[in-house]
Coordinates of C-alpha atoms in Angstrom, one line a residue:
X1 CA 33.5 -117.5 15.7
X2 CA 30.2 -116.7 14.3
X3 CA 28.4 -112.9 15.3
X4 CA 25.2 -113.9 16.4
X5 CA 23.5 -110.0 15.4
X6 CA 24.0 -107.2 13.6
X7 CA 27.0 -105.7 15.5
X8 CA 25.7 -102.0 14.9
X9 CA 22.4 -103.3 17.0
X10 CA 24.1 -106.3 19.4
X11 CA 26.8 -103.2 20.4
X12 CA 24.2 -100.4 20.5
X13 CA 25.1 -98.4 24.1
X14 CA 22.2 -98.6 26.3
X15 CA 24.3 -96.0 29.1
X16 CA 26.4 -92.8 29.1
X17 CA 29.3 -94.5 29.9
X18 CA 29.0 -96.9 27.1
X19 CA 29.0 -94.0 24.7
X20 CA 32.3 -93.9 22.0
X21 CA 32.9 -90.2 21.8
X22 CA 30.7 -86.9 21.8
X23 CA 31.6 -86.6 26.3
X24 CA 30.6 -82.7 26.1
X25 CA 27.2 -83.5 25.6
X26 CA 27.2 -86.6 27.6
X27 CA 28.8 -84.1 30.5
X28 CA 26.4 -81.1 29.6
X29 CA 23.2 -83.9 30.2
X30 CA 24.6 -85.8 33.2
X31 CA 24.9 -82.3 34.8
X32 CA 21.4 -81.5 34.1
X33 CA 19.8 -85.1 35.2
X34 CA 21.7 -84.9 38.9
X35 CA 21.0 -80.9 39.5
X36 CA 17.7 -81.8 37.9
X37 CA 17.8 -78.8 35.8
X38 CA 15.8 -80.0 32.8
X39 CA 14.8 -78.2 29.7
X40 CA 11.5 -79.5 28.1
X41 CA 13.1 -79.6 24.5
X42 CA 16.4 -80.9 23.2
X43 CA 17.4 -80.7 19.8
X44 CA 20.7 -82.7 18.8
X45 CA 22.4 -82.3 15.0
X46 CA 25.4 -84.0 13.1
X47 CA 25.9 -86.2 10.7
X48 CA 24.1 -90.5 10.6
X49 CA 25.4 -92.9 12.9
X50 CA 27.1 -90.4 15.6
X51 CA 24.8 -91.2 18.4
X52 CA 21.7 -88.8 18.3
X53 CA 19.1 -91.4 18.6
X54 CA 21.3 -93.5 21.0
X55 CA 21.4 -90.6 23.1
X56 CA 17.9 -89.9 23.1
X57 CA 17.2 -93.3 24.3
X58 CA 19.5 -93.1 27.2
X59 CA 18.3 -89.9 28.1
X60 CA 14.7 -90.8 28.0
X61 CA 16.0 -94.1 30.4
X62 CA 17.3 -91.8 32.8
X63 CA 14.3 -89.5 33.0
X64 CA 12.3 -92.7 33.7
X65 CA 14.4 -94.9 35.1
X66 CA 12.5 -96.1 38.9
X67 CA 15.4 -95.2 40.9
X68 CA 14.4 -91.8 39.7
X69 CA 15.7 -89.1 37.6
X70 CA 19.5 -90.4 37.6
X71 CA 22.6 -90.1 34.9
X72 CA 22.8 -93.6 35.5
X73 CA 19.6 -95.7 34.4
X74 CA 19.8 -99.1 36.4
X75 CA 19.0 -101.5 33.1
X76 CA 17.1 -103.7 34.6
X77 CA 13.6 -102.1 35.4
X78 CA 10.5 -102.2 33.3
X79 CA 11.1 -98.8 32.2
X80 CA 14.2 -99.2 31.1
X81 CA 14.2 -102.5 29.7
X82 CA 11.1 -101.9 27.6
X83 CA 13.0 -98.5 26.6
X84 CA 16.1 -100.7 25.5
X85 CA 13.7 -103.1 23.7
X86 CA 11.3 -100.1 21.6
X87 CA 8.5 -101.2 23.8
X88 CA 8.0 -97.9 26.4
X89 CA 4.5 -96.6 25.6
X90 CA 5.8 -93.3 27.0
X91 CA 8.9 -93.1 24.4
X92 CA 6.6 -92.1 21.6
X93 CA 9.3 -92.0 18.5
X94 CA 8.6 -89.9 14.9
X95 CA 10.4 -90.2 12.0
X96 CA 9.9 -87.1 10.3
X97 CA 11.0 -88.0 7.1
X98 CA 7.3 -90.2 6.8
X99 CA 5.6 -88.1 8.8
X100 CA 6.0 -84.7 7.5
X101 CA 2.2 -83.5 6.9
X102 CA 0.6 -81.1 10.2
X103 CA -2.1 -83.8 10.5
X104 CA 0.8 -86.6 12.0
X105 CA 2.2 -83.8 14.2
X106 CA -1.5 -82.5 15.5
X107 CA -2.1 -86.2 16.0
X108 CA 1.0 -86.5 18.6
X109 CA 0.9 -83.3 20.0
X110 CA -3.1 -83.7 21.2
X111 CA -1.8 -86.5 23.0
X112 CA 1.1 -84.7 24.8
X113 CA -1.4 -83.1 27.1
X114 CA -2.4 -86.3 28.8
X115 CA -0.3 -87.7 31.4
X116 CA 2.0 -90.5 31.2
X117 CA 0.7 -93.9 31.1
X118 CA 3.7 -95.5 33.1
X119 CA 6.9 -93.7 33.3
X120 CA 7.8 -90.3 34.8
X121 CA 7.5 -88.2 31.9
X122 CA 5.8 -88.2 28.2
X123 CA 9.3 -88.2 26.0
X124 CA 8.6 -87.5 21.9
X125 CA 11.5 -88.8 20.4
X126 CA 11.4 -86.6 16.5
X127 CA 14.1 -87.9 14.0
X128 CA 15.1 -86.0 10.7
X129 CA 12.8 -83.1 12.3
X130 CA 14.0 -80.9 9.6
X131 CA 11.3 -82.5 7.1
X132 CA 8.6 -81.6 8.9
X133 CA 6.1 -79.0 6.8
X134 CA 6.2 -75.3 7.5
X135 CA 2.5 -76.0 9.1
X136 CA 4.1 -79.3 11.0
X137 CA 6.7 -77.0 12.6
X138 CA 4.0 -73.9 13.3
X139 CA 1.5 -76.5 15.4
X140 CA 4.7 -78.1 17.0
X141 CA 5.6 -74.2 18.0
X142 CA 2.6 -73.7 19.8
X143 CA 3.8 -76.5 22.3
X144 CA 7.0 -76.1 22.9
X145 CA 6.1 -72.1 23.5
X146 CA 3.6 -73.7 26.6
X147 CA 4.9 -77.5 27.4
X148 CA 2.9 -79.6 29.8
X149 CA 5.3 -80.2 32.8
X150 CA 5.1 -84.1 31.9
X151 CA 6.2 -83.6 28.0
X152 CA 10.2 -83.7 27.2
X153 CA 10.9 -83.2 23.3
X154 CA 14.1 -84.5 21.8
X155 CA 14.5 -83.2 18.0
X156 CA 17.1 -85.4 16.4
X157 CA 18.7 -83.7 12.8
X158 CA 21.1 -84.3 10.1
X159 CA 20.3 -80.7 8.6
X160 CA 19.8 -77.8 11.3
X161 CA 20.0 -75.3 9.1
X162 CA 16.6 -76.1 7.8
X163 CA 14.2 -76.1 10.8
X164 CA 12.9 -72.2 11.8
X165 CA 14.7 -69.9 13.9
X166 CA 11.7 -69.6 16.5
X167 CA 12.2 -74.0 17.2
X168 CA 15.4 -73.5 17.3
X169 CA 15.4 -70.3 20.0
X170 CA 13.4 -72.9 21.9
X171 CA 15.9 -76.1 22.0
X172 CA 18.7 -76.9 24.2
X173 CA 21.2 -77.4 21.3
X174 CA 23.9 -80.1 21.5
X175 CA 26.2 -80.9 18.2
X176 CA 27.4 -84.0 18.0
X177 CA 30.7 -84.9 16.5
X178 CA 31.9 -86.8 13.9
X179 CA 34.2 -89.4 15.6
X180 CA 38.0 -89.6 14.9
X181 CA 39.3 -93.0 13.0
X182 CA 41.8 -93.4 16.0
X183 CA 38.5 -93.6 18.7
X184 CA 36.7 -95.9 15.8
X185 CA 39.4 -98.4 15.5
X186 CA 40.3 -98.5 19.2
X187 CA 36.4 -99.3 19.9
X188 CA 36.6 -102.2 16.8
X189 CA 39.3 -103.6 18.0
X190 CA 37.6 -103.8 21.5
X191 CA 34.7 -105.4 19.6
X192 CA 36.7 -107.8 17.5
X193 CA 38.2 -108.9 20.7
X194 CA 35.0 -110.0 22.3
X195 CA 33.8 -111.8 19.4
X196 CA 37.2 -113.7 19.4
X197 CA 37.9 -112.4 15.5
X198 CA 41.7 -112.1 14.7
X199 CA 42.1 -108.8 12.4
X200 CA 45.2 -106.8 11.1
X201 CA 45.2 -103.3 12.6
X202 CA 45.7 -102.3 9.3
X203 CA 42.2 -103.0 7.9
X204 CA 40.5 -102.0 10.9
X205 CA 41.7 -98.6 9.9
X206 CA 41.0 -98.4 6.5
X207 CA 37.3 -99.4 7.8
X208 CA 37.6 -96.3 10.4
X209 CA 38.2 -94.1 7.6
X210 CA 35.8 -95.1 4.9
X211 CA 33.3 -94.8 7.8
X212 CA 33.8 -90.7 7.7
X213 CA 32.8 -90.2 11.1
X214 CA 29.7 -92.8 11.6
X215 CA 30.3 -95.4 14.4
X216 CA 27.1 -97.2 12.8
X217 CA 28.6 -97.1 9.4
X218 CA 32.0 -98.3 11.0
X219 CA 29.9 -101.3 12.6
X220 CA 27.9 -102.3 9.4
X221 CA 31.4 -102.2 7.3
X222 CA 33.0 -104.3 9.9
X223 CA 29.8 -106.8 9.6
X224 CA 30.4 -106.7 6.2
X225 CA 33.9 -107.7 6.3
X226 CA 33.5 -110.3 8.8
X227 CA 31.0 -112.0 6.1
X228 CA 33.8 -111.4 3.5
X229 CA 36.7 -112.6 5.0
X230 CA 37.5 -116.6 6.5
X231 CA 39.0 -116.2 9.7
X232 CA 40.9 -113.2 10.1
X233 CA 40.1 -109.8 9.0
X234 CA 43.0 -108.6 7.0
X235 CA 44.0 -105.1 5.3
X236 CA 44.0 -106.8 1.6
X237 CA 40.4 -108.6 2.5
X238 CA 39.3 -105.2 3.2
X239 CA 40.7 -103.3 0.1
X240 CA 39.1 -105.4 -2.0
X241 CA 36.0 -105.1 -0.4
X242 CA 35.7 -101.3 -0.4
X243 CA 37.5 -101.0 -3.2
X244 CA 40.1 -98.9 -1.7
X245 CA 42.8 -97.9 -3.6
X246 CA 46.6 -98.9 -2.5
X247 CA 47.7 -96.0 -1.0
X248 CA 51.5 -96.6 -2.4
X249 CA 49.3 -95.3 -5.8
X250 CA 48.7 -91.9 -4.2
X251 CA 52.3 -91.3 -2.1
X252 CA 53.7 -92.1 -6.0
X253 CA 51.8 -90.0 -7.7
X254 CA 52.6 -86.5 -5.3
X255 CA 56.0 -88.0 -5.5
X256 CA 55.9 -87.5 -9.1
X257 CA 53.8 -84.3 -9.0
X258 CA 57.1 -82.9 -6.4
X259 CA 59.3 -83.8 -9.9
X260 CA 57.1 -82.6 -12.2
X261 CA 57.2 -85.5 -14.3
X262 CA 54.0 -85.7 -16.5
X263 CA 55.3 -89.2 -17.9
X264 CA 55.6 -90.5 -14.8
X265 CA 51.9 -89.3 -13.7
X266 CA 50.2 -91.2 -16.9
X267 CA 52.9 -94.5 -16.5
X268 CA 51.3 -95.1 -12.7
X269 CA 47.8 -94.5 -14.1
X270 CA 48.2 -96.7 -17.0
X271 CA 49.3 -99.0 -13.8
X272 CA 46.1 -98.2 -12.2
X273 CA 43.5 -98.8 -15.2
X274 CA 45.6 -102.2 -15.5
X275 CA 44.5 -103.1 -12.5
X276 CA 41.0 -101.8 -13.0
X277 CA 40.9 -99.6 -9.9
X278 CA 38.1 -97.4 -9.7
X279 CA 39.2 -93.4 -10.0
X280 CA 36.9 -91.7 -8.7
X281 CA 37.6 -94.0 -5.9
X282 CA 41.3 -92.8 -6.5
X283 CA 40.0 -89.2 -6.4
X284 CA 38.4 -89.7 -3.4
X285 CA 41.2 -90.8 -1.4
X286 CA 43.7 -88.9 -2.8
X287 CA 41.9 -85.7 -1.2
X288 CA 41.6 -87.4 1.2
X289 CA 45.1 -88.1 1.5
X290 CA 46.2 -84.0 0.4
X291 CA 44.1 -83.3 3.6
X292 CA 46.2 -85.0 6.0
X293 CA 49.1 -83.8 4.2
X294 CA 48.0 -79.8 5.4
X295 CA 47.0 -81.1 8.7
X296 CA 50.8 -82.2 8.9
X297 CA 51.6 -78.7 7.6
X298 CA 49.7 -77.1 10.2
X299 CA 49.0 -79.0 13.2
X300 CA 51.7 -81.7 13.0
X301 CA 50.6 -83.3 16.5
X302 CA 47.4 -84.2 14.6
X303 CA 49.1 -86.8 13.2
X304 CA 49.6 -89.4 15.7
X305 CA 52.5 -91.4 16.2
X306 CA 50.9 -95.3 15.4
X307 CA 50.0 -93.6 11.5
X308 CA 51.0 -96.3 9.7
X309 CA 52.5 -93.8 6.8
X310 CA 53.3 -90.9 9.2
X311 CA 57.0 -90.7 7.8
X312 CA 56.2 -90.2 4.4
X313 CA 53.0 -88.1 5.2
X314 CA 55.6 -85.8 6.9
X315 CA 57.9 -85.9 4.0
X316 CA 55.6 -84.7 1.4
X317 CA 54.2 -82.3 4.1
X318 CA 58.1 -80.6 3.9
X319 CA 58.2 -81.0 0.3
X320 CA 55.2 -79.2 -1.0
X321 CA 54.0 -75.6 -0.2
X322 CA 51.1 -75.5 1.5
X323 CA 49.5 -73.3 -1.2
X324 CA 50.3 -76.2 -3.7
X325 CA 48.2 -78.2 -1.2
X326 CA 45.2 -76.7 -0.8
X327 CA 45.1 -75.9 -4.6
X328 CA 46.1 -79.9 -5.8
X329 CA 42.8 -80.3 -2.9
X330 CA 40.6 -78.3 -4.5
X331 CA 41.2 -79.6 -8.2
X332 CA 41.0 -83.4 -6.9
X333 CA 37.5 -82.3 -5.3
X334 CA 36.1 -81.0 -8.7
X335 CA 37.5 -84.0 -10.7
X336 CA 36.2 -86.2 -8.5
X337 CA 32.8 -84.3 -9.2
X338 CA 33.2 -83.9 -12.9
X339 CA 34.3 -87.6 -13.3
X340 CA 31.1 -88.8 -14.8
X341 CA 31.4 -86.0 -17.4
X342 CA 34.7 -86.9 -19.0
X343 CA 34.8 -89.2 -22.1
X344 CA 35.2 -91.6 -19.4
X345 CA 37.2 -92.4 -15.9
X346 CA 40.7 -92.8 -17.4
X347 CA 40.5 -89.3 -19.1
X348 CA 38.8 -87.8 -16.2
X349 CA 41.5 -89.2 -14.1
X350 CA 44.3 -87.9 -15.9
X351 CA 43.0 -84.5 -16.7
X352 CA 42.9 -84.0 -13.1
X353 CA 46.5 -84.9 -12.5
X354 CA 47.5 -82.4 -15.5
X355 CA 45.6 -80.0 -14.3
X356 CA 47.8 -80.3 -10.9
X357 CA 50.7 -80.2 -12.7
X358 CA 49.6 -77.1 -15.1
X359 CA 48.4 -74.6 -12.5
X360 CA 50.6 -73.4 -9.4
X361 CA 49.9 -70.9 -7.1
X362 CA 51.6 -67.6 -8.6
X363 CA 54.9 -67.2 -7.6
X364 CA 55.0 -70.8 -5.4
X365 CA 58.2 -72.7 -5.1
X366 CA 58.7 -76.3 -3.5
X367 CA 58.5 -75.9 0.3
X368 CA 62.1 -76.9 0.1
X369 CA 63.0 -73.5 -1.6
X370 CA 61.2 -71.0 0.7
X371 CA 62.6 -68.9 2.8
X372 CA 62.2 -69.7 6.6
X373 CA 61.2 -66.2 7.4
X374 CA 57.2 -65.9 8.1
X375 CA 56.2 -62.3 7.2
X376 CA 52.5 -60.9 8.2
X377 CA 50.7 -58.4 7.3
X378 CA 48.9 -55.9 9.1
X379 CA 45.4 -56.5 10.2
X380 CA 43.2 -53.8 9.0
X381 CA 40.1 -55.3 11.0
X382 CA 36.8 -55.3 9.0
X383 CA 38.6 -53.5 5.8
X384 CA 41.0 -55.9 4.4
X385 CA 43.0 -56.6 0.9
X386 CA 41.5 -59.5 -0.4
X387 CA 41.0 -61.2 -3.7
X388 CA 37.7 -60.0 -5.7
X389 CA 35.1 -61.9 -6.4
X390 CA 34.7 -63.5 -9.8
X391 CA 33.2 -60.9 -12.4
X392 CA 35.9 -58.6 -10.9
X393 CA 39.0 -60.9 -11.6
X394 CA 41.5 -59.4 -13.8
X395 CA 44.8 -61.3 -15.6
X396 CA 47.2 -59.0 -15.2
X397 CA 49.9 -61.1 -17.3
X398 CA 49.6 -64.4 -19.4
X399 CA 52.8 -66.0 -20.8
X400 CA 54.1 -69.0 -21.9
X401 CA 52.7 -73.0 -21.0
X402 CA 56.6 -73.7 -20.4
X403 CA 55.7 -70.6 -17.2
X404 CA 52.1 -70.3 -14.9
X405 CA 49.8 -67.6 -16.2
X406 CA 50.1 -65.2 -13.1
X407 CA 46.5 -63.7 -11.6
X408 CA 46.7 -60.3 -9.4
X409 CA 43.4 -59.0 -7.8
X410 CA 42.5 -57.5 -4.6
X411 CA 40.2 -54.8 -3.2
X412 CA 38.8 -53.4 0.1
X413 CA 35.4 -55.0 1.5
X414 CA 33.7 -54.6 4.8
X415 CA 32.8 -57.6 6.5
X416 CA 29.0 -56.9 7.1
X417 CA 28.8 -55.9 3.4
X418 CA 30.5 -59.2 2.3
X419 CA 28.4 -61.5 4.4
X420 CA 24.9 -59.9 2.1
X421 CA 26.4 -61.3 -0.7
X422 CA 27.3 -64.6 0.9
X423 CA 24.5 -67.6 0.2
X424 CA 24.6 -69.0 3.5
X425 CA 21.4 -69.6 6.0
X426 CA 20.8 -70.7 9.5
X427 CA 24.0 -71.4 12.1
X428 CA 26.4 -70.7 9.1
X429 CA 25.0 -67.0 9.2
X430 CA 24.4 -67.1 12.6
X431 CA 28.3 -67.6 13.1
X432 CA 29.1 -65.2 10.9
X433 CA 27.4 -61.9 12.2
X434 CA 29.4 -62.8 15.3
X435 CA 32.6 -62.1 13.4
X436 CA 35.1 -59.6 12.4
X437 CA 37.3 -60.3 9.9
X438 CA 40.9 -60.4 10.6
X439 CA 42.6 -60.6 7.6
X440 CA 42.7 -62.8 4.2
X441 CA 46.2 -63.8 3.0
X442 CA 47.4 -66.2 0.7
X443 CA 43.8 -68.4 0.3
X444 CA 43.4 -68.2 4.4
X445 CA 40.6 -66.3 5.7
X446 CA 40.6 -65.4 9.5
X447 CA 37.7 -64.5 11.6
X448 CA 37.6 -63.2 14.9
X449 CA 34.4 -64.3 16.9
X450 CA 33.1 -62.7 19.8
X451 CA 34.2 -64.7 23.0
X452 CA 30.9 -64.8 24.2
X453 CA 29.3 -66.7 21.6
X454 CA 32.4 -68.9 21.3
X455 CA 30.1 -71.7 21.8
X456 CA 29.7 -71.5 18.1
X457 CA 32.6 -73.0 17.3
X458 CA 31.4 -76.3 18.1
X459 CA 29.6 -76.7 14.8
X460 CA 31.7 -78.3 12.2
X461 CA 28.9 -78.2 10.0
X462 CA 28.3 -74.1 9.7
X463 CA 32.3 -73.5 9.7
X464 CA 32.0 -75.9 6.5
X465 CA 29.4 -74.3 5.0
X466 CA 30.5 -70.6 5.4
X467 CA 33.7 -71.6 3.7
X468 CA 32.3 -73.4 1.1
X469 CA 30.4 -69.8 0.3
X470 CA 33.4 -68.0 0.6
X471 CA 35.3 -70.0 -2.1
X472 CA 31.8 -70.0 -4.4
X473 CA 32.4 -66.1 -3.9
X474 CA 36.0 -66.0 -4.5
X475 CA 36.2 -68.8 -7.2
X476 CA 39.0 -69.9 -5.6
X477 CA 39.7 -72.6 -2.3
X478 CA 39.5 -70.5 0.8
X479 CA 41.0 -72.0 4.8
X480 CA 38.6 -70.2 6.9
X481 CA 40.1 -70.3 10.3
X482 CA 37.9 -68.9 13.2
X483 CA 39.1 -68.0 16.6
X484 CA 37.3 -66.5 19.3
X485 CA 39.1 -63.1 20.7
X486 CA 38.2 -59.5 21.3
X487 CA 38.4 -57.1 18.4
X488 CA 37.5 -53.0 18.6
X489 CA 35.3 -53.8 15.2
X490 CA 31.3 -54.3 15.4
X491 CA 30.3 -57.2 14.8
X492 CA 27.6 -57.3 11.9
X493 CA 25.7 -58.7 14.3
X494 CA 26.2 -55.7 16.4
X495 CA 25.8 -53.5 13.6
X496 CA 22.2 -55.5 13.1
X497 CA 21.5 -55.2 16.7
X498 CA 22.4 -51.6 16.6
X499 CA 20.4 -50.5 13.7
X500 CA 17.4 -52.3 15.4
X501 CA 17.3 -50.2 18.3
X502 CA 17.6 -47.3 16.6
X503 CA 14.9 -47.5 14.6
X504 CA 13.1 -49.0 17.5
X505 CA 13.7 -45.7 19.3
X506 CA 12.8 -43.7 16.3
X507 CA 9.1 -45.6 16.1
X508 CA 8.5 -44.6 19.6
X509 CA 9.6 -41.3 19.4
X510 CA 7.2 -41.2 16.5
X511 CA 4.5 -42.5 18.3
X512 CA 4.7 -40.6 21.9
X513 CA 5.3 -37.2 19.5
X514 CA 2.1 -37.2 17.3
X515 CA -0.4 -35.1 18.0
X516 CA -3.4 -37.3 17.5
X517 CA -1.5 -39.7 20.5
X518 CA -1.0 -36.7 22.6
X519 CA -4.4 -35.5 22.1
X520 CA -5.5 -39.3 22.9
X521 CA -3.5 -39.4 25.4
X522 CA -5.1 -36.1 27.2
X523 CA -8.9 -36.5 26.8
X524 CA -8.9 -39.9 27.0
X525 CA -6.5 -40.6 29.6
X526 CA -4.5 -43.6 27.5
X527 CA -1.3 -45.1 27.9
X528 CA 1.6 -46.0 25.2
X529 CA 2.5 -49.4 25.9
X530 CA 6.3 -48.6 24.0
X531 CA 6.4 -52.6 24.1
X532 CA 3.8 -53.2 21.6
X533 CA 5.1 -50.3 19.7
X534 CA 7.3 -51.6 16.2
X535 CA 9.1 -50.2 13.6
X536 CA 7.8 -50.5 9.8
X537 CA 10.1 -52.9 7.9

């Protein structure tokens, strides 16, 4: 049966409950449209294709719809049709990323001060906001600090680290998620089954996962393979198509990385290059594949029963140390990087796999051989034993290649005084300073946040990038796990906040106790407004 449109556009939600995924902010606006507590600026962030402009066009529906302001637009009026269609005069939509200059945004925003033409409210729709100029974002300011009644703004973002602090204190923020492969394949095969396209599960799978997330992307592969396969959509059509590699490759080769068999590592890519597979594709999903290896480690219900490999992803979850994993990770993540600089993919390849089976973690044995007892150590709050960063790392003892050179470092560091030296910017930093650190033991760094900004924990995007700065700082791969709780410790945020006031209090102590203010104050009759009054940076 023939798809008459793209499938990414023909399937495009047009209401709330046609949404795949991201229901907290589907709940958090539905509570707002029937309580009618609107905010006049919304920003939503997270990665393509998860349903920020989608949203924005059922949320502008609903504030227009002529049933009224409703969480569930009717379809069918001229509002909402000509909203659906990219027609609404009042939906004015900016893509950012052509329209970064102050001259575009001084163009729209003179018009947000005139009423709507037809609909309930003006709506500026502003994609990729993050490219506007430092001047686009000052002139936008100025309106969202005083919004006409009539105006709603909905900032849509890939990158909210880069857009000013002062927009952001002035957004409703939502971060949307990247959706699981489970909820992807369960809405294809939904799809598939109302085109009346036959499919192996299988394929529809691999599709969910080389989508990473993106419902869109998942739709445009799946448009893709429809075009590439005859009548059924089927798990080796697909390989081919994305060039996946057969994951038997990747179980063998851990298999043989368990025995320690460097022979057998080069025998099954010789195999590989015979079948011309592409290694950095091999890379790819073989970090892929040590990921769902530690998520079997550490949350085993994250691994659903239908997973098609779920017995051996369990085996080789009991038969490597979970060190061993999240070191074999972090090598396969910087070979796949440095693949275009080796002599070419083979040796890149291979180098990679000898590099797992040179380095261990010192002192690791098979997860076989430990010992069941789990032993922790003390939490020493903000002041903990952890490893030092590079120009401090010290080899303590080097021996043989036939035995693992074995590294031993630690010192004492305050949180606060850590997170200077950290690069990281915007919500990354932001989550931080509501931290304490807990402890850092074996690679895994836990934080502490304060409960009441647990709301943080929703962004998948600053926990990755604060961990990406902690193993740049360590120069070595770092779990960052953050859990909200109540610890004794400041906060550097605290700290911050604390230092603030102080010398806050000390500039108006300053000013109310000089003698040319008292004398002011006395002949003149003037008043200290202490508001007005601010310390010298």
């Amino acid at each position: 049966m023939s798809v008459t449109s793209v499938l990414a556009r023909k399937w495009r939600p047009k209401t709330f409950a046609q949404l795949v995924g991201q229901q907290h902010v589907v709940q958090a606006l539905s509570n707002a449209l029937i309580q009618n507590r609107l905010h006049h600026a919304y920003l939503f962030t997270g990665t393509r294709g998860v349903g920020k402009t989608t949203i924005a066009r059922i949320f502008a529906k609903s504030l227009n719809c002529a049933i009224g302001i409703t969480a569930t637009p009717c379809g069918i009026c001229n509002a909402c049709t000509e909203i659906d269609s990219g027609r609404f005069v009042d939906l004015i939509e900016l893509d950012a990323a052509s329209n970064t200059g102050i001259d575009n945004m001084r163009d729209v925003l003179d018009n947000a001060q005139y009423m709507p033409t037809l609909g309930r409210y003006k709506v500026y729709l502003i994609d990729e906001v993050h490219m506007l100029s430092k001047a686009a974002f000052n002139s936008m300011l100025k309106t969202l600090e005083e919004p006409p009644a009539h105006v709603k703004f909905i900032l849509a973002t890939t990158d909210p680290q880069k857009i000013p602090v002062t927009v952001l204190s002035r957004c409703l923020q939502f971060n949307l998620k990247q959706l699981p492969p489970a909820l992807i394949v369960t809405h294809l095969e939904y799809i598939l089954g109302q085109e009346g396209i036959t499919f192996d599960i299988a394929a529809l799978t691999l599709l969910a996962r080389a989508a990473q997330g993106s419902m869109r992307d998942a739709l445009s592969l799946l448009d893709q393979a429809i075009a590439y396969s005859d009548s059924r959509i089927e798990e080796s059509t697909v390989c081919n198509m994305l060039g996946s590699i057969d994951q038997s490759y990747l179980y063998d080769l851990l298999q043989t990385l368990l025995l320690r068999d460097g022979a057998g590592l080069l025998r099954i890519a010789d195999e590989m290059q015979s079948r011309s597979l592409a290694f950095d594709v091999a890379l790819q999903d073989l970090a892929t594949l040590l990921h769902r290896i530690a998520l079997a480690q550490t949350v085993p219900e994250a691994i659903t029963e239908d997973e098609p490999e779920r017995v051996r992803l369990l085996e080789l979850a009991k038969s490597f140390n979970a060190e061993e994993i999240q070191l074999y990770y972090q090598i396969a993540i910087h070979g796949r990087n440095e693949i275009d600089l080796a002599p070419d993919e083979y040796a890149g390849f291979t180098m990679t796999l000898l590099r797992m089976l040179a380095f261990r973690p010192a002192g690791a044995k098979a997860a076989s051989e430990q010992p069941t007892t789990e032993v922790s150590e003390p939490s020493t709050a903000n002041a903990t034993s952890i490893p030092a960063p590079k120009q401090q790392l010290q080899t303590i003892e080097t021996i043989s290649q036939s035995v693992n050179p074995i590294v031993t470092t630690s010192m004492v560091i305050d949180w606060g005084t850590l997170l200077t030296q950290l690069k990281v910017q915007g919500m990354a930093r932001e989550l931080a300073k509501h931290c304490t650190l807990e402890n850092f033991v074996d690679g895994r760094l836990t934080l502490i946040l304060a409960p009441q900004h647990k709301h943080l924990l929703t962004n998948k995007m600053a926990q990755d990038k604060l961990q990406t700065a902690l193993a740049d700082h360590f120069v070595q791969p770092v779990r960052l796990v953050v859990m909200p709780g109540e610890n004794n410790m400041p906060t550097p945020a605290a700290v911050e906040q604390k230092l603030k006031q102080t010398l806050q209090q000390q500039a108006v102590e300053g000013i109310t106790q000089d003698p040319f203010v008292r004398e002011a104050q006395t002949q003149l009759d003037a008043q200290i407004l202490e508001e007005t009054i601010k310390p010298i940076q």
